[in-house]
């Protein structure tokens, strides 16, 4: 099927209240019309997602914000202008129109304008925002290629193949608290748009307010942030160096693997942008390569704010940490 036929089939399914998997620049999303309760319920059912984990709503134009957000402050407008379309989700008080099923009963909604041309095309065609979590079973690694989605759902979900995702990890999620004197941005989920990028964008806008950007890990504001998440099908171990034979034997015992089981290193590009792009597809490739476990090296050169976002995912994906 050509890409154009896939896009038109996706539009047809979405307008009937069905769900489809679509490419975004971050990861593939499992999309449904925000105004179809049937579609929203189906997203949760297909993913086995608990109802306490809110969905992100995707839009294609700035005008759509007013349908979803009850108020949109100066700082939110600055961040949206600086980073949309792109991998930034802004959590803000919601309007009555947003179904509480989408927000897991919260009074706020996460909004993002994705950059992928296929997703944008579909949003424009349908003229409605689409709710879309990552297109994986709950707690598992997000898909960054159409084939990942197909294997995740055993071909039961229609997928538009828009190629490999270029960002590779999920969007940065922020909540903004603004007063007459100050702007406070809380990073609920780190991503490729990092602390310094957010701060710089706000400073460059000369709001004449005190600006604070902070990381809030495992916040009750981000209820989807369970400790284990993004898990590959085989154990991932974070190690400070390549495991010795003795360490490998201990790992085999812990996971009840036969002795001398095969394992591999999860290699990461020295450039964190490329490391993020390839992270999930490498995790998937190794998971299906016949080895029993994989390790990733937490070395000093893999540090800095962009690497922090990658380690945020690896820390949750890992089953074990060793020296
Ligand atoms: O890059 C992405 O964000 C991808 C693509 C498909 O857009 N989507 C994605 O969705 O990663 P999901 O559902 O896998 O993760 C969304 C996370 C939730 O787990 C939750 O922590 C946070 O965003 N979130 C969404 N709405 C929220 C809200 N109202 N308050 C706090 N956190 C929220
Ligand atoms: Mg997810």
CSV table of C-alpha atoms and ligand atoms in Angstrom, one decimal:
chain,number,residue,atom,x,y,z
A,1,UNK,CA,0.0,0.0,0.0
A,2,UNK,CA,1.4,3.4,-0.9
A,3,UNK,CA,1.9,6.1,1.8
A,4,UNK,CA,-1.0,8.1,0.4
A,5,UNK,CA,-3.4,5.1,0.6
A,6,UNK,CA,-2.2,4.4,4.1
A,7,UNK,CA,-2.9,8.0,5.1
A,8,UNK,CA,-6.4,8.0,3.6
A,9,UNK,CA,-7.2,4.7,5.3
A,10,UNK,CA,-6.0,6.0,8.6
A,11,UNK,CA,-8.2,9.1,8.2
A,12,UNK,CA,-11.2,6.9,7.4
A,13,UNK,CA,-10.6,4.7,10.5
A,14,UNK,CA,-10.0,7.7,12.8
A,15,UNK,CA,-13.2,9.4,11.6
A,16,UNK,CA,-15.1,6.2,12.5
A,17,UNK,CA,-13.8,6.3,16.1
A,18,UNK,CA,-11.2,3.6,15.5
A,19,UNK,CA,-7.5,3.8,16.5
A,20,UNK,CA,-4.5,3.7,14.3
A,21,UNK,CA,-0.7,3.9,14.8
A,22,UNK,CA,1.0,7.0,13.3
A,23,UNK,CA,4.6,8.1,13.1
A,24,UNK,CA,5.7,11.2,15.1
A,25,UNK,CA,9.2,12.6,15.2
A,26,UNK,CA,9.7,11.1,18.7
A,27,UNK,CA,8.1,7.6,18.6
A,28,UNK,CA,5.1,6.0,17.0
A,29,UNK,CA,1.7,6.9,18.6
A,30,UNK,CA,-1.5,5.0,19.0
A,31,UNK,CA,-4.0,7.7,17.9
A,32,UNK,CA,-7.7,8.3,18.4
A,33,UNK,CA,-10.0,11.2,17.9
A,34,UNK,CA,-10.2,13.2,21.2
A,35,UNK,CA,-13.9,13.7,20.8
A,36,UNK,CA,-14.7,10.0,20.4
A,37,UNK,CA,-15.1,8.3,23.7
A,38,UNK,CA,-15.1,4.9,22.0
A,39,UNK,CA,-11.7,5.7,20.5
A,40,UNK,CA,-10.2,6.9,23.8
A,41,UNK,CA,-11.4,3.7,25.5
A,42,UNK,CA,-10.0,1.6,22.7
A,43,UNK,CA,-6.5,3.2,23.1
A,44,UNK,CA,-6.4,2.2,26.8
A,45,UNK,CA,-7.7,-1.3,26.0
A,46,UNK,CA,-5.3,-2.0,23.1
A,47,UNK,CA,-2.3,-0.8,25.2
A,48,UNK,CA,-3.4,-2.5,28.4
A,49,UNK,CA,-2.9,0.9,29.9
A,50,UNK,CA,-4.1,1.7,33.4
A,51,UNK,CA,-6.7,4.4,33.5
A,52,UNK,CA,-4.6,6.5,35.8
A,53,UNK,CA,-2.1,7.3,33.1
A,54,UNK,CA,-3.1,10.4,31.1
A,55,UNK,CA,-2.8,10.7,27.3
A,56,UNK,CA,-1.2,13.5,25.3
A,57,UNK,CA,-3.3,15.4,22.9
A,58,UNK,CA,-1.8,16.3,19.5
A,59,UNK,CA,-2.7,19.4,17.5
A,60,UNK,CA,-1.7,20.9,14.1
A,61,UNK,CA,-2.4,24.6,14.6
A,62,UNK,CA,-2.1,27.1,17.4
A,63,UNK,CA,-5.8,27.9,17.2
A,64,UNK,CA,-6.7,24.5,18.4
A,65,UNK,CA,-5.1,25.3,21.8
A,66,UNK,CA,-8.2,27.2,22.8
A,67,UNK,CA,-10.4,24.2,22.4
A,68,UNK,CA,-8.3,22.3,24.9
A,69,UNK,CA,-6.6,24.7,27.3
A,70,UNK,CA,-8.6,26.8,29.7
A,71,UNK,CA,-5.8,29.3,30.1
A,72,UNK,CA,-2.6,29.8,28.1
A,73,UNK,CA,-0.1,32.1,29.7
A,74,UNK,CA,2.7,34.2,28.2
A,75,UNK,CA,5.3,31.6,29.1
A,76,UNK,CA,3.3,28.7,27.5
A,77,UNK,CA,2.9,30.8,24.4
A,78,UNK,CA,6.7,31.5,24.3
A,79,UNK,CA,7.5,27.8,24.7
A,80,UNK,CA,5.0,26.7,22.1
A,81,UNK,CA,6.3,29.3,19.6
A,82,UNK,CA,9.9,28.2,20.3
A,83,UNK,CA,9.5,24.5,20.1
A,84,UNK,CA,6.3,23.6,18.2
A,85,UNK,CA,6.0,21.7,16.0
A,86,UNK,CA,8.4,19.5,18.0
A,87,UNK,CA,9.1,17.2,20.9
A,88,UNK,CA,7.6,19.3,23.7
A,89,UNK,CA,4.4,18.6,25.6
A,90,UNK,CA,2.8,21.4,27.7
A,91,UNK,CA,0.6,20.4,30.5
A,92,UNK,CA,-2.0,23.1,31.3
A,93,UNK,CA,-5.5,23.4,32.8
A,94,UNK,CA,-8.1,21.8,30.5
A,95,UNK,CA,-11.4,22.9,29.2
A,96,UNK,CA,-14.7,21.1,29.8
A,97,UNK,CA,-14.5,19.7,26.2
A,98,UNK,CA,-11.5,17.5,27.1
A,99,UNK,CA,-12.9,14.1,28.2
A,100,UNK,CA,-11.6,13.2,31.7
A,101,UNK,CA,-10.8,9.7,30.4
A,102,UNK,CA,-8.0,11.4,28.4
A,103,UNK,CA,-6.5,13.2,31.4
A,104,UNK,CA,-7.0,10.3,33.9
A,105,UNK,CA,-9.4,12.5,35.8
A,106,UNK,CA,-6.8,15.3,36.2
A,107,UNK,CA,-7.9,18.9,35.6
A,108,UNK,CA,-4.9,19.4,33.3
A,109,UNK,CA,-4.2,18.2,29.8
A,110,UNK,CA,-0.9,17.6,28.0
A,111,UNK,CA,-0.8,19.2,24.5
A,112,UNK,CA,1.8,18.8,21.8
A,113,UNK,CA,2.2,19.8,18.1
A,114,UNK,CA,4.1,17.0,16.5
A,115,UNK,CA,6.6,17.7,13.7
A,116,UNK,CA,6.2,14.6,11.6
A,117,UNK,CA,4.7,15.5,8.2
A,118,UNK,CA,2.5,12.4,8.1
A,119,UNK,CA,0.9,13.0,11.5
A,120,UNK,CA,0.4,16.7,10.6
A,121,UNK,CA,-1.2,15.9,7.3
A,122,UNK,CA,-3.7,13.6,9.1
A,123,UNK,CA,-4.5,16.2,11.8
A,124,UNK,CA,-5.2,18.8,9.1
A,125,UNK,CA,-7.3,16.4,7.1
A,126,UNK,CA,-9.4,15.4,10.1
A,127,UNK,CA,-9.6,18.9,11.6
A,128,UNK,CA,-9.7,17.4,15.1
A,129,UNK,CA,-7.0,16.9,17.8
A,130,UNK,CA,-5.8,13.3,18.3
A,131,UNK,CA,-4.9,11.7,21.6
A,132,UNK,CA,-1.9,9.5,21.2
A,133,UNK,CA,0.2,7.6,23.7
A,134,UNK,CA,3.3,5.7,22.5
A,135,UNK,CA,2.1,2.7,20.4
A,136,UNK,CA,3.4,0.0,22.7
A,137,UNK,CA,1.9,-2.3,25.4
A,138,UNK,CA,2.0,-0.5,28.8
A,139,UNK,CA,5.4,-0.4,30.4
A,140,UNK,CA,7.2,-1.6,27.3
A,141,UNK,CA,9.7,0.0,24.9
A,142,UNK,CA,8.2,2.7,22.7
A,143,UNK,CA,8.3,1.9,18.9
A,144,UNK,CA,10.4,4.0,16.6
A,145,UNK,CA,9.6,2.1,13.4
A,146,UNK,CA,6.4,0.7,11.8
A,147,UNK,CA,7.7,-2.8,12.2
A,148,UNK,CA,8.0,-2.3,15.9
A,149,UNK,CA,4.3,-1.4,16.2
A,150,UNK,CA,3.3,-4.4,14.0
A,151,UNK,CA,5.1,-6.8,16.2
A,152,UNK,CA,3.9,-5.1,19.4
A,153,UNK,CA,0.3,-5.6,18.5
A,154,UNK,CA,0.6,-8.7,16.3
A,155,UNK,CA,-0.7,-6.8,13.3
A,156,UNK,CA,-4.0,-6.1,15.0
A,157,UNK,CA,-3.6,-2.3,14.7
A,158,UNK,CA,-3.4,-0.4,11.3
A,159,UNK,CA,-0.1,1.4,11.0
A,160,UNK,CA,0.9,4.2,8.7
A,161,UNK,CA,4.6,3.7,7.9
A,162,UNK,CA,6.3,7.0,8.0
A,163,UNK,CA,9.8,5.6,8.4
A,164,UNK,CA,12.1,5.6,11.4
A,165,UNK,CA,11.5,8.3,14.1
A,166,UNK,CA,14.3,10.8,14.1
A,167,UNK,CA,14.2,12.0,17.7
A,168,UNK,CA,13.8,8.5,19.1
A,169,UNK,CA,12.7,9.1,22.7
A,170,UNK,CA,9.4,10.6,23.9
A,171,UNK,CA,8.7,14.3,24.1
A,172,UNK,CA,9.8,16.5,27.0
A,173,UNK,CA,6.7,17.0,29.3
A,174,UNK,CA,6.5,20.4,31.2
A,175,UNK,CA,4.0,22.1,33.4
A,176,UNK,CA,4.2,25.9,33.7
A,177,UNK,CA,3.2,28.0,36.7
A,178,UNK,CA,3.2,31.7,36.0
A,179,UNK,CA,2.4,34.7,38.1
A,180,UNK,CA,2.8,38.4,37.5
A,181,UNK,CA,6.4,38.2,38.8
A,182,UNK,CA,7.6,34.7,38.0
A,183,UNK,CA,7.6,31.7,35.6
A,184,UNK,CA,8.2,28.3,37.0
A,185,UNK,CA,8.7,25.4,34.5
A,186,UNK,CA,8.6,21.9,35.9
A,187,UNK,CA,10.1,19.2,33.7
A,188,UNK,CA,7.8,16.2,34.4
A,189,UNK,CA,9.5,14.0,31.8
A,190,UNK,CA,12.9,14.9,30.4
A,191,UNK,CA,13.5,14.7,26.6
A,192,UNK,CA,15.6,16.1,23.8
A,193,UNK,CA,14.4,19.6,24.6
A,194,UNK,CA,16.4,20.0,27.7
A,195,UNK,CA,16.6,22.3,30.7
A,196,UNK,CA,18.9,24.9,29.1
A,197,UNK,CA,16.8,25.0,25.9
A,198,UNK,CA,13.7,25.8,27.9
A,199,UNK,CA,15.4,28.4,30.0
A,200,UNK,CA,17.0,30.1,27.1
A,201,UNK,CA,13.8,30.3,25.1
A,202,UNK,CA,12.1,32.0,28.1
A,203,UNK,CA,15.0,34.4,28.7
A,204,UNK,CA,15.1,35.4,25.1
A,205,UNK,CA,11.4,36.4,25.3
A,206,UNK,CA,12.2,39.1,27.8
A,207,UNK,CA,9.1,38.5,29.9
A,208,UNK,CA,10.6,40.6,32.8
A,209,UNK,CA,9.8,37.8,35.2
A,210,UNK,CA,11.9,35.6,37.4
A,211,UNK,CA,12.4,32.3,35.5
A,212,UNK,CA,12.9,29.0,37.2
A,213,UNK,CA,13.2,25.6,35.4
A,214,UNK,CA,13.4,22.5,37.5
A,215,UNK,CA,13.3,18.7,37.1
A,216,UNK,CA,10.6,16.9,39.0
A,217,UNK,CA,11.2,13.2,38.8
A,218,UNK,CA,8.5,10.8,39.8
A,219,UNK,CA,6.0,13.6,40.4
A,220,UNK,CA,2.4,12.8,41.3
A,221,UNK,CA,1.8,15.4,38.5
A,222,UNK,CA,3.1,12.8,36.0
A,223,UNK,CA,1.2,9.7,37.1
A,224,UNK,CA,2.4,7.6,34.3
A,225,UNK,CA,5.8,7.7,35.7
A,226,UNK,CA,6.1,4.3,37.3
A,227,UNK,CA,9.6,3.2,38.3
A,228,UNK,CA,9.8,0.5,35.7
A,229,UNK,CA,8.8,1.5,32.2
A,230,UNK,CA,10.2,1.2,28.6
A,231,UNK,CA,11.2,-2.4,29.4
A,232,UNK,CA,12.8,-4.5,26.7
A,233,UNK,CA,11.9,-8.2,26.3
A,234,UNK,CA,15.2,-9.4,27.9
A,235,UNK,CA,16.9,-8.0,31.0
A,236,UNK,CA,18.9,-4.8,30.5
A,237,UNK,CA,21.7,-4.3,33.0
A,238,UNK,CA,23.4,-0.9,33.7
A,239,UNK,CA,27.1,-1.5,34.3
A,240,UNK,CA,30.0,0.8,34.9
A,241,UNK,CA,32.3,-1.5,32.9
A,242,UNK,CA,32.1,-4.5,30.7
A,243,UNK,CA,31.1,-7.4,33.0
A,244,UNK,CA,33.8,-9.9,33.9
A,245,UNK,CA,33.2,-13.6,33.5
A,246,UNK,CA,32.5,-13.8,37.2
A,247,UNK,CA,29.9,-11.1,37.0
A,248,UNK,CA,28.3,-12.7,34.0
A,249,UNK,CA,28.0,-15.9,36.0
A,250,UNK,CA,26.3,-14.1,38.8
A,251,UNK,CA,23.8,-12.5,36.4
A,252,UNK,CA,23.0,-15.9,34.9
A,253,UNK,CA,22.3,-17.3,38.4
A,254,UNK,CA,20.1,-14.3,39.2
A,255,UNK,CA,17.9,-14.7,36.1
A,256,UNK,CA,18.2,-18.5,36.1
A,257,UNK,CA,19.8,-18.5,32.7
A,258,UNK,CA,21.9,-21.5,31.6
A,259,UNK,CA,25.6,-21.0,32.2
A,260,UNK,CA,27.6,-19.4,29.4
A,261,UNK,CA,24.5,-17.7,28.0
A,262,UNK,CA,25.2,-15.3,25.2
A,263,UNK,CA,24.9,-11.5,26.0
A,264,UNK,CA,25.7,-8.3,24.3
A,265,UNK,CA,26.5,-4.7,24.9
A,266,UNK,CA,23.9,-2.1,24.0
A,267,UNK,CA,26.0,0.3,22.0
A,268,UNK,CA,25.3,4.0,22.0
A,269,UNK,CA,26.5,6.6,19.6
A,270,UNK,CA,28.8,9.2,21.3
A,271,UNK,CA,26.5,11.9,20.0
A,272,UNK,CA,23.5,11.9,22.4
A,273,UNK,CA,21.1,12.9,19.6
A,274,UNK,CA,22.0,9.9,17.6
A,275,UNK,CA,22.2,7.7,20.7
A,276,UNK,CA,18.5,8.7,21.5
A,277,UNK,CA,17.5,8.2,17.9
A,278,UNK,CA,18.8,4.6,17.8
A,279,UNK,CA,18.1,3.7,21.5
A,280,UNK,CA,14.8,1.9,21.3
A,281,UNK,CA,15.5,0.2,18.0
A,282,UNK,CA,18.8,-1.1,19.3
A,283,UNK,CA,17.1,-2.4,22.4
A,284,UNK,CA,14.5,-4.2,20.3
A,285,UNK,CA,17.1,-5.6,17.9
A,286,UNK,CA,19.2,-7.1,20.7
A,287,UNK,CA,16.0,-8.4,22.4
A,288,UNK,CA,15.2,-10.5,19.4
A,289,UNK,CA,18.8,-11.5,18.4
A,290,UNK,CA,18.9,-14.7,20.5
A,291,UNK,CA,20.9,-13.4,23.4
A,292,UNK,CA,19.7,-13.7,27.0
A,293,UNK,CA,20.6,-10.3,28.4
A,294,UNK,CA,22.2,-7.0,27.4
A,295,UNK,CA,24.2,-4.4,29.3
A,296,UNK,CA,24.8,-0.7,28.8
A,297,UNK,CA,27.9,1.1,30.1
A,298,UNK,CA,27.3,4.1,32.3
A,299,UNK,CA,30.6,5.9,31.5
A,300,UNK,CA,31.6,9.4,32.4
A,301,UNK,CA,31.6,10.6,28.8
A,302,UNK,CA,27.9,9.8,28.6
A,303,UNK,CA,26.9,12.8,30.8
A,304,UNK,CA,25.3,16.2,30.3
A,305,UNK,CA,21.7,17.3,30.1
A,306,UNK,CA,20.8,15.6,26.9
A,307,UNK,CA,22.4,12.3,28.1
A,308,UNK,CA,20.3,12.7,31.3
A,309,UNK,CA,17.2,12.2,29.3
A,310,UNK,CA,18.6,9.0,27.7
A,311,UNK,CA,19.6,7.8,31.2
A,312,UNK,CA,16.1,8.6,32.4
A,313,UNK,CA,14.8,5.9,30.0
A,314,UNK,CA,17.6,3.5,30.5
A,315,UNK,CA,17.2,3.7,34.3
A,316,UNK,CA,13.6,2.7,34.1
A,317,UNK,CA,14.2,0.1,31.4
A,318,UNK,CA,16.9,-1.6,33.5
A,319,UNK,CA,16.4,-4.8,35.6
A,320,UNK,CA,19.6,-4.5,37.5
A,321,UNK,CA,22.6,-2.2,38.2
A,322,UNK,CA,26.2,-3.5,38.7
A,323,UNK,CA,29.7,-1.9,39.2
B,1,LIG,O1,6.6,11.9,22.3
B,1,LIG,C1,5.6,11.7,22.9
B,1,LIG,O2,5.2,12.3,23.8
B,1,LIG,C2,4.8,10.4,22.4
B,1,LIG,C3,4.3,10.7,21.0
B,1,LIG,C4,3.4,9.6,20.5
B,1,LIG,O3,3.6,12.0,21.0
B,1,LIG,N1,3.8,10.2,23.3
B,1,LIG,C5,4.0,9.6,24.5
B,1,LIG,O4,2.8,9.4,25.2
B,1,LIG,O5,5.1,9.4,25.0
B,1,LIG,P1,2.8,8.4,26.5
B,1,LIG,O6,1.3,8.3,26.8
B,1,LIG,O7,3.5,7.2,26.3
B,1,LIG,O8,3.4,9.3,27.7
B,1,LIG,C6,2.7,10.5,28.0
B,1,LIG,C7,3.1,10.9,29.4
B,1,LIG,C8,2.2,10.2,30.5
B,1,LIG,O9,2.7,9.1,30.9
B,1,LIG,C9,2.2,11.3,31.6
B,1,LIG,O10,3.2,11.1,32.5
B,1,LIG,C10,2.4,12.6,30.9
B,1,LIG,O11,2.8,12.3,29.6
B,1,LIG,N2,1.1,13.4,30.9
B,1,LIG,C11,0.2,13.4,30.0
B,1,LIG,N3,-0.8,14.2,30.4
B,1,LIG,C12,-0.5,14.7,31.6
B,1,LIG,C13,-1.1,15.5,32.6
B,1,LIG,N4,-2.3,16.1,32.3
B,1,LIG,N5,-0.4,15.8,33.7
B,1,LIG,C14,0.8,15.3,33.9
B,1,LIG,N6,1.4,14.4,33.1
B,1,LIG,C15,0.8,14.2,31.9
B,2,LIG,MG1,4.6,5.6,26.6
